Amino acid sequence: MTVCEPATTGTVVPTGELDLRRALTGLDGLLVMSMAMMQRHDVDEVINVLKREVESVTGCQLVHVTFQRDREWITLPPGEPTKPAEPSPSTGERVFVQDNGDSWTSTTAVAVLNGAPGRLVLRSFARPDPEQLFVIERLGDFLGTALADAQVHERHRRRAHELDAANNEMARTVAALQHREGVLEEFARLSTTGTELDVATSLSRLTGSAVVLRDRFGHETTRITVAGRYQPLLERTSLEEVIGGRPELGTIELEVPPDKDRDDASFALRYAGVALGLLRAKAVAMNELENRLSRDLLDDLLEGLPADVAVDRASAQGHDLGVSHDLIVCAWSSERGHRGHDRDVDHLRMAMARQRLPCLVVRSRGLVVALAHRGVDMGRLFNDVSRAYGDTNGVIAKGEPANSPEQIPRAYEQAQRALRARQQSHDPYGFIAYADLGVDRLLALDGNAEEVERLIRDWLGDLLSYDRRHGTELVPTLAAYLDHGGKYADTSTTLTIHRNTLRYRISRITEISGHDLNDVEAQLNLHLATRAWRLRRASVGEPLRNAVR
């Protein structure tokens, strides 16, 4: 075998000088090895086959392989440095052999289709013979092909993985868009056909979160919890939205668990707030319209409205005037100051709603008036209104049943008289019906006005004149004294004066009026006169004062 040894001590192997039988034997093992490498389709697996089989095929040990992988030069196994001084033989032509003293290294090119070839470096303890060099040279060809095939498969797998990732991301995006489209459709439908409870329930279902609705004052109106889910308070995220972007409509709050997507929850919350805003704005508008129509109808009924007209108008508003009705008037007084018109009307309306009786409510002449189907429980109504106001400083009165629209004005006047009588009594707070008035019903009749005024002048005229001239309160004192049956202790307590002061006033009353308060007939007439005086001079709905009326 002719060996050319230039400065790099490389060796050229002429094919004609090979022992073909030994070369073919080496090629058989190389063929099996190359088939194993070609089946791996993975660069690292190809190198593992090379490390495992190279010594049995070539009689040499693997030092390292240098090749381009994704346009970057790498060396395998890792940690084995390449030697820049080593020549790079042309593919299929030459194998360079170097004597390292205690071993020999053989370097051959690793074939590639395009670009610079790689290098395969093997080590042996004896100089390789021509047949080994021939097999080593062919090994470079087969190794290059196997590495190229593996890199092609790696690129395909990588692209397939990238495509799968892109498809998965696209699928997630499409699913998210479909979910949000479903959210929009759901709340768009509920904004026209649903209720607040429907919106809150759908929001809880779509987000898997608890939902809390509050009114403009921060009072909780609705709460939807998630069944079977308990989450510590510190692990929740609370999201809040102003309903419809209008603070007067209230707020909606979402308690989002950590395992739920916050962006999706915020999206759903925003559009639930829009839907609720439309529902609440519609409810407010409808309530205002119904209230205005109800006020107009009841105002006309109180003034007197023909039956056929009244029935038709009430029927158009869904109220049946064909049944017997109770006429209720309500007057409240409180040290907390002036009460708003809407709050007064709302308090009575909500209290009436608890009795499930259809009714019309309006403010008229300083009173809150309700016309309801007959059967109002006055005690329960007073308790409900008292809870709404937070005190019991008021009166609720009822006239006799109105069996037709024409009787409504009469029932209204009766309710006012009953209210006035209760306000002027020694117990001015509570509820009363006109039927409970007794003698006050006669004293309050407009038809008896002239006789009642004469009764007042005859029995109280001198006392009233004295009170006007001297600024005293002898008539109110006499009224309280007679209301309490002549009991000094009860009367002085009611008037918040000392007993001696009361005794002095009673003596002055006897002296000025000329009437004996121990006479039964005189007591009766004086009592009737004081009650008539209070009823005639008290304005309906007048705020209650500490002074006895």
XYZ file of C-alpha atoms in Angstrom:
549
model
C 0.000 0.000 0.000
C 1.356 3.400 -0.994
C 1.186 5.983 1.771
C 1.537 9.712 1.077
C 2.640 11.640 4.101
C 2.539 15.429 3.655
C 3.170 17.825 6.500
C -0.016 16.605 8.178
C 1.108 12.978 7.817
C -2.099 12.137 6.008
C -2.545 8.789 4.199
C -4.166 8.072 0.834
C -5.583 4.580 0.432
C -5.477 3.292 -3.208
C -8.394 0.910 -3.800
C -6.360 -1.498 -5.916
C -4.070 -2.416 -3.025
C -6.897 -3.459 -0.638
C -7.555 -6.982 0.554
C -11.045 -7.062 -0.896
C -12.196 -10.026 1.196
C -11.304 -8.293 4.472
C -12.697 -5.000 3.174
C -16.029 -6.697 2.283
C -16.174 -8.305 5.725
C -15.753 -4.870 7.325
C -18.360 -3.454 4.987
C -20.881 -6.111 6.085
C -20.607 -4.935 9.699
C -20.642 -1.328 8.522
C -23.842 -1.969 6.549
C -25.594 -3.409 9.584
C -24.358 -0.492 11.704
C -25.497 2.082 9.116
C -28.957 0.476 8.940
C -29.200 0.738 12.710
C -28.208 4.418 12.572
C -30.656 5.169 9.754
C -33.545 3.723 11.780
C -32.977 5.975 14.766
C -34.108 9.306 13.196
C -32.469 11.114 16.108
C -28.984 12.648 16.184
C -28.209 11.599 19.758
C -29.386 8.046 19.057
C -27.230 7.906 15.924
C -24.182 8.932 17.957
C -25.076 6.306 20.601
C -25.108 3.583 17.920
C -21.785 4.900 16.617
C -20.198 4.785 20.082
C -21.552 1.302 20.721
C -20.646 -0.338 17.353
C -17.679 1.601 15.930
C -14.991 -0.493 17.633
C -16.454 -3.820 16.476
C -16.705 -2.541 12.894
C -13.473 -0.530 12.534
C -11.304 -1.772 15.402
C -10.984 1.808 16.610
C -12.482 3.808 19.479
C -14.563 6.925 18.948
C -12.865 10.174 19.950
C -15.475 12.658 18.737
C -17.651 13.698 15.834
C -17.874 17.300 14.693
C -20.718 18.355 12.392
C -23.178 21.140 11.755
C -26.474 20.907 13.521
C -29.003 23.638 12.693
C -26.205 25.836 11.268
C -24.173 25.501 14.450
C -21.016 23.411 14.828
C -21.192 20.934 17.664
C -18.989 18.161 18.963
C -20.253 14.834 20.319
C -19.714 13.362 22.789
C -19.754 16.698 24.643
C -16.558 17.826 26.302
C -14.236 16.487 23.611
C -12.663 19.594 22.010
C -12.000 19.725 18.329
C -8.464 20.480 17.176
C -8.451 23.325 14.665
C -5.048 22.205 13.377
C -6.450 18.874 12.223
C -7.000 18.849 8.457
C -10.481 18.248 7.057
C -10.315 15.576 4.342
C -12.593 15.781 1.332
C -15.567 13.426 1.503
C -14.826 9.983 0.129
C -11.209 10.654 -0.735
C -8.801 10.613 2.131
C -8.332 9.474 5.711
C -5.666 11.251 7.739
C -3.680 9.181 10.168
C -1.536 10.685 12.893
C 0.944 9.084 15.221
C 0.467 10.367 18.764
C 3.228 8.263 20.308
C 1.127 5.836 22.304
C -1.817 5.775 19.857
C -2.951 6.599 16.362
C -5.831 8.864 15.360
C -7.694 8.521 12.105
C -9.699 11.471 10.824
C -12.175 11.210 7.984
C -14.790 13.553 6.570
C -18.451 13.215 7.551
C -20.355 13.568 4.287
C -22.928 16.328 3.822
C -25.017 17.363 0.823
C -24.341 21.072 1.163
C -21.871 23.087 3.181
C -18.632 22.157 4.903
C -18.236 18.442 5.827
C -17.832 17.363 9.423
C -15.086 15.194 10.925
C -15.015 11.778 12.495
C -12.011 11.144 14.728
C -11.130 7.569 15.844
C -8.292 6.257 18.021
C -6.396 2.970 17.797
C -3.255 1.594 19.496
C -1.853 0.257 16.234
C -1.583 1.953 12.920
C -4.792 1.218 10.920
C -4.249 -0.991 7.890
C -5.656 -0.108 4.460
C -8.794 -2.220 4.974
C -9.593 -0.390 8.238
C -9.000 2.968 6.596
C -11.306 1.946 3.732
C -14.070 1.036 6.222
C -13.440 4.232 8.214
C -13.734 6.292 5.060
C -17.055 4.597 4.169
C -18.187 5.056 7.764
C -17.845 8.828 7.278
C -20.184 8.587 4.287
C -22.787 6.459 6.074
C -22.542 8.553 9.256
C -23.101 11.762 7.301
C -26.169 10.260 5.643
C -27.559 9.012 8.987
C -26.951 12.384 10.668
C -28.553 14.247 7.763
C -31.583 11.935 7.899
C -31.841 12.338 11.676
C -31.668 16.129 11.403
C -34.379 16.104 8.737
C -36.588 14.047 11.036
C -35.747 16.316 13.954
C -36.762 19.351 11.919
C -39.987 17.625 10.950
C -40.701 16.725 14.562
C -39.877 20.225 15.693
C -42.115 21.725 13.044
C -44.836 19.242 13.893
C -44.484 20.195 17.558
C -44.574 23.883 16.690
C -47.591 23.268 14.495
C -49.297 21.335 17.292
C -48.522 24.150 19.712
C -49.861 26.702 17.228
C -52.961 24.598 16.652
C -53.478 24.206 20.388
C -53.044 27.930 20.912
C -55.439 28.612 18.072
C -57.912 26.123 19.543
C -57.623 27.848 22.945
C -58.115 31.229 21.290
C -61.137 30.005 19.346
C -62.558 28.411 22.501
C -62.008 31.658 24.431
C -63.673 33.667 21.665
C -66.588 31.239 21.545
C -66.882 31.405 25.332
C -66.926 35.195 25.277
C -69.367 35.183 22.381
C -71.583 32.908 24.462
C -71.226 35.315 27.412
C -72.279 38.237 25.209
C -75.259 36.331 23.807
C -76.315 35.188 27.282
C -76.297 38.650 28.834
C -77.775 40.280 25.710
C -80.722 37.880 25.997
C -81.098 38.369 29.753
C -80.987 42.162 29.406
C -84.313 42.014 27.558
C -86.055 38.868 28.849
C -84.435 38.047 32.203
C -84.384 39.288 35.769
C -81.605 40.423 38.107
C -81.592 36.969 39.675
C -81.179 35.380 36.219
C -78.184 37.620 35.460
C -76.521 36.904 38.824
C -77.122 33.145 38.447
C -75.687 33.071 34.907
C -72.640 35.082 35.970
C -71.972 32.670 38.830
C -72.348 29.676 36.497
C -70.121 31.144 33.758
C -67.312 32.131 36.151
C -67.654 29.518 38.883
C -67.645 32.363 41.402
C -69.874 33.830 44.094
C -71.881 36.890 43.000
C -73.130 39.725 45.217
C -75.502 42.492 44.066
C -75.836 45.720 46.059
C -78.066 48.745 45.744
C -76.929 52.364 45.601
C -76.638 52.487 49.395
C -74.376 49.420 49.574
C -77.095 47.138 50.925
C -76.832 43.556 49.677
C -79.867 42.642 47.545
C -78.810 39.313 46.008
C -76.105 36.715 46.729
C -75.378 33.653 44.611
C -72.910 31.152 46.085
C -71.165 28.234 44.376
C -72.404 24.916 45.766
C -69.726 22.657 47.220
C -66.948 25.256 46.933
C -65.290 26.766 49.964
C -62.313 29.028 49.517
C -60.448 30.860 52.307
C -61.080 34.588 52.149
C -57.402 35.432 51.634
C -57.248 33.239 48.506
C -60.154 34.940 46.752
C -59.916 37.840 44.332
C -62.794 40.311 44.569
C -63.770 42.133 41.384
C -66.358 44.922 41.501
C -68.242 46.675 38.719
C -70.571 49.679 38.879
C -73.839 48.524 37.355
C -74.385 50.180 34.008
C -71.619 52.677 34.808
C -74.146 54.535 37.010
C -73.489 54.545 40.786
C -77.162 55.176 41.505
C -77.952 51.718 40.088
C -75.665 49.929 42.582
C -72.717 47.545 42.194
C -72.010 43.923 41.339
C -69.157 42.020 42.987
C -67.477 38.759 41.974
C -65.459 36.595 44.408
C -63.110 34.762 42.013
C -61.278 31.619 43.256
C -57.576 31.359 42.308
C -58.196 28.449 39.905
C -60.424 30.586 37.651
C -59.227 32.835 34.829
C -59.393 36.418 36.033
C -59.555 37.941 32.525
C -62.581 35.819 31.575
C -64.188 36.649 34.909
C -63.590 40.392 34.366
C -65.054 40.147 30.855
C -68.181 38.350 32.093
C -68.512 40.758 35.033
C -68.348 43.781 32.740
C -71.146 42.594 30.471
C -73.227 41.317 33.389
C -72.994 44.870 34.742
C -74.228 46.202 31.382
C -77.169 43.754 31.402
C -78.052 44.639 34.998
C -77.773 48.320 34.163
C -80.339 47.924 31.386
C -82.661 45.901 33.637
C -82.422 48.317 36.556
C -82.749 51.392 34.365
C -85.809 49.833 32.736
C -87.243 48.933 36.148
C -86.674 52.496 37.405
C -88.326 53.963 34.312
C -91.276 51.574 34.529
C -91.618 52.201 38.257
C -91.644 55.948 37.709
C -94.253 55.596 34.965
C -96.442 53.299 37.062
C -96.105 55.595 40.064
C -97.085 58.622 38.025
C -100.110 56.853 36.525
C -101.081 55.491 39.949
C -100.733 58.942 41.513
C -102.889 60.509 38.826
C -105.541 57.809 39.151
C -105.681 57.887 42.956
C -105.672 61.685 43.030
C -108.694 61.684 40.748
C -110.399 58.960 42.780
C -109.953 60.964 45.983
C -111.504 64.004 44.330
C -114.402 61.948 42.942
C -114.424 60.164 39.598
C -117.379 58.623 37.717
C -117.523 54.885 38.274
C -117.269 53.868 34.606
C -114.268 56.138 33.983
C -112.602 55.027 37.227
C -113.037 51.326 36.452
C -111.696 51.687 32.895
C -108.608 53.670 33.970
C -107.838 51.310 36.847
C -108.286 48.261 34.596
C -105.803 49.730 32.103
C -103.277 49.867 34.952
C -104.052 46.342 36.116
C -106.024 47.359 39.213
C -109.503 45.984 39.882
C -111.947 48.537 41.329
C -114.832 46.075 41.201
C -114.102 44.787 44.724
C -114.387 46.461 48.122
C -111.410 48.628 49.138
C -109.772 49.969 52.308
C -108.652 53.607 52.270
C -105.514 54.090 54.408
C -103.817 57.359 55.406
C -100.406 57.527 57.067
C -98.676 60.441 58.821
C -95.268 60.091 60.419
C -93.268 62.444 62.591
C -89.654 62.085 63.659
C -86.964 64.108 65.367
C -84.588 63.046 62.582
C -85.848 65.849 60.393
C -87.726 66.058 57.117
C -88.372 62.826 55.282
C -88.154 62.585 51.525
C -91.321 62.251 49.482
C -90.260 59.049 47.769
C -89.100 57.418 50.989
C -92.469 58.026 52.678
C -94.374 56.598 49.736
C -91.955 53.667 49.366
C -92.234 52.751 53.056
C -96.015 52.435 52.858
C -95.930 50.708 49.467
C -93.434 48.074 50.652
C -95.393 47.475 53.839
C -98.582 47.000 51.797
C -96.746 44.628 49.427
C -95.971 42.322 52.360
C -99.710 41.783 52.785
C -99.992 40.811 49.098
C -102.936 43.131 48.502
C -103.104 45.111 45.239
C -102.907 48.812 46.050
C -102.348 52.337 44.779
C -100.183 54.699 46.848
C -99.872 58.497 46.581
C -99.010 61.556 48.662
C -101.915 63.952 49.085
C -102.309 67.015 51.365
C -99.279 66.091 53.439
C -100.417 62.487 53.941
C -99.406 59.217 52.319
C -102.593 57.584 51.036
C -103.139 53.965 50.005
C -106.164 52.424 48.317
C -105.990 48.634 48.730
C -108.236 45.648 48.332
C -110.186 45.127 51.524
C -108.579 43.101 54.304
C -105.639 45.247 55.424
C -104.176 44.110 58.753
C -103.699 47.491 60.458
C -101.541 46.208 63.319
C -99.147 44.424 60.985
C -99.087 47.442 58.653
C -98.166 49.799 61.501
C -95.373 47.469 62.665
C -93.931 47.165 59.141
C -93.965 50.922 58.550
C -92.456 51.526 61.997
C -89.554 49.200 61.155
C -89.018 51.059 57.900
C -88.833 54.422 59.688
C -86.973 53.093 62.701
C -89.467 54.524 65.179
C -93.174 54.407 66.114
C -93.848 58.151 65.974
C -96.721 57.970 63.532
C -100.384 57.218 62.932
C -102.092 54.990 60.388
C -105.861 55.411 59.993
C -108.518 53.647 57.927
C -111.953 54.771 56.747
C -115.000 52.588 56.293
C -114.862 50.097 53.377
C -115.480 51.650 49.958
C -117.645 49.280 47.919
C -117.631 51.447 44.796
C -115.441 54.213 43.325
C -118.029 56.824 44.393
C -117.478 55.906 48.074
C -113.710 56.449 47.960
C -113.815 60.235 48.718
C -116.080 59.534 51.730
C -113.683 56.838 53.009
C -110.813 59.316 52.517
C -112.522 61.941 54.678
C -113.310 59.324 57.323
C -109.680 58.158 57.431
C -108.531 61.760 57.888
C -110.970 62.270 60.771
C -109.777 59.080 62.414
C -106.170 60.180 61.960
C -106.903 63.587 63.455
C -108.730 62.063 66.409
C -105.832 59.721 67.176
C -103.272 62.510 66.882
C -105.260 64.657 69.360
C -105.749 61.874 71.898
C -103.610 61.322 74.995
C -101.970 58.382 73.098
C -101.200 60.040 69.740
C -99.245 57.204 68.086
C -100.521 53.946 66.608
C -103.294 52.829 64.261
C -107.018 53.496 64.247
C -110.111 52.819 62.149
C -112.952 55.263 61.637
C -115.333 52.669 63.079
C -113.439 52.914 66.404
C -114.014 56.659 66.878
C -117.270 56.545 68.874
C -118.520 60.020 69.804
C -115.716 61.681 67.830
C -117.473 60.542 64.651
C -120.358 62.893 65.520
C -118.096 65.737 66.566
C -116.071 65.561 63.366
C -119.055 65.561 60.949
C -119.213 68.666 58.791
C -123.024 68.593 59.024
C -122.795 69.173 62.785
C -120.258 71.982 62.504
C -122.554 74.786 63.677
C -123.817 72.920 66.737
C -120.349 71.737 67.635
C -118.977 75.296 67.425
C -121.820 76.448 69.746
C -120.924 73.640 72.201
C -117.326 74.849 72.242
C -118.301 78.507 72.772
C -120.803 77.720 75.537
C -118.526 75.525 77.620
C -115.011 76.762 76.758
C -115.513 80.337 75.565
C -114.287 82.070 78.758
C -111.264 79.764 79.049
C -110.297 80.259 75.390
C -110.507 84.018 75.753
C -108.359 83.907 78.876
C -105.713 81.734 77.133
C -105.583 84.142 74.182
C -105.156 87.219 76.391
C -102.640 85.770 78.819
C -100.813 83.142 76.742
C -101.801 80.355 79.126
C -102.795 76.754 78.362
C -105.855 76.228 80.508
C -107.929 74.548 77.760
C -105.201 71.982 76.869
C -104.762 71.360 80.610
C -108.515 70.779 81.034
C -108.549 68.419 78.023
C -105.722 66.317 79.475
C -107.317 66.310 82.931
C -110.629 65.015 81.540
C -108.893 62.491 79.218
C -107.253 60.949 82.306
C -110.502 60.814 84.261
C -109.513 63.552 86.712
C -106.367 61.754 87.896
C -103.765 64.276 89.002
C -100.765 61.918 88.758
C -101.442 60.810 85.177
C -102.328 64.315 84.018
C -99.221 65.966 85.505
C -97.041 63.271 83.976
C -98.577 63.833 80.534
C -98.219 67.624 80.809
C -94.766 67.315 82.431
C -95.728 69.769 85.170
C -95.752 69.526 88.968
C -98.950 68.449 90.751
C -99.170 71.736 92.572
C -99.039 73.547 89.257
C -101.823 71.300 87.989
C -103.941 71.950 91.107
C -103.522 75.682 90.635
C -104.584 75.478 86.999
C -107.646 73.364 87.818
C -108.698 75.885 90.431
C -108.297 78.728 87.909
C -110.315 76.709 85.333
C -113.146 76.266 87.820
C -113.009 79.933 88.763
C -112.918 81.323 85.219
C -115.383 78.900 83.576
C -117.811 78.808 86.454
C -118.296 75.052 86.015
C -117.997 72.495 88.826
C -115.620 69.798 87.666
C -117.025 67.381 90.190
C -120.447 67.503 88.538
C -120.924 64.499 86.218
C -122.969 66.363 83.613
C -120.518 69.275 83.594
C -117.603 66.861 83.157
C -119.353 65.195 80.203
C -120.110 68.447 78.428
C -116.651 69.865 79.093
C -115.048 66.639 77.839
C -117.113 66.734 74.636
C -116.296 70.403 74.158
C -112.524 69.893 74.581
C -112.536 66.928 72.170
C -114.530 68.907 69.618
C -112.147 71.861 70.060
C -109.126 69.675 69.359
C -110.740 67.961 66.353
C -111.887 71.248 64.793
C -108.574 73.040 65.171
C -106.072 70.261 64.341
C -104.880 70.163 60.726
C -104.690 66.687 59.224
C -101.132 65.344 59.093
C -99.781 68.131 61.331
C -96.457 67.073 62.918
C -96.971 65.818 66.433
C -95.589 67.943 69.263
C -94.988 67.277 72.897
C -97.897 69.497 73.917
C -101.231 67.782 74.460
C -103.659 68.561 71.644
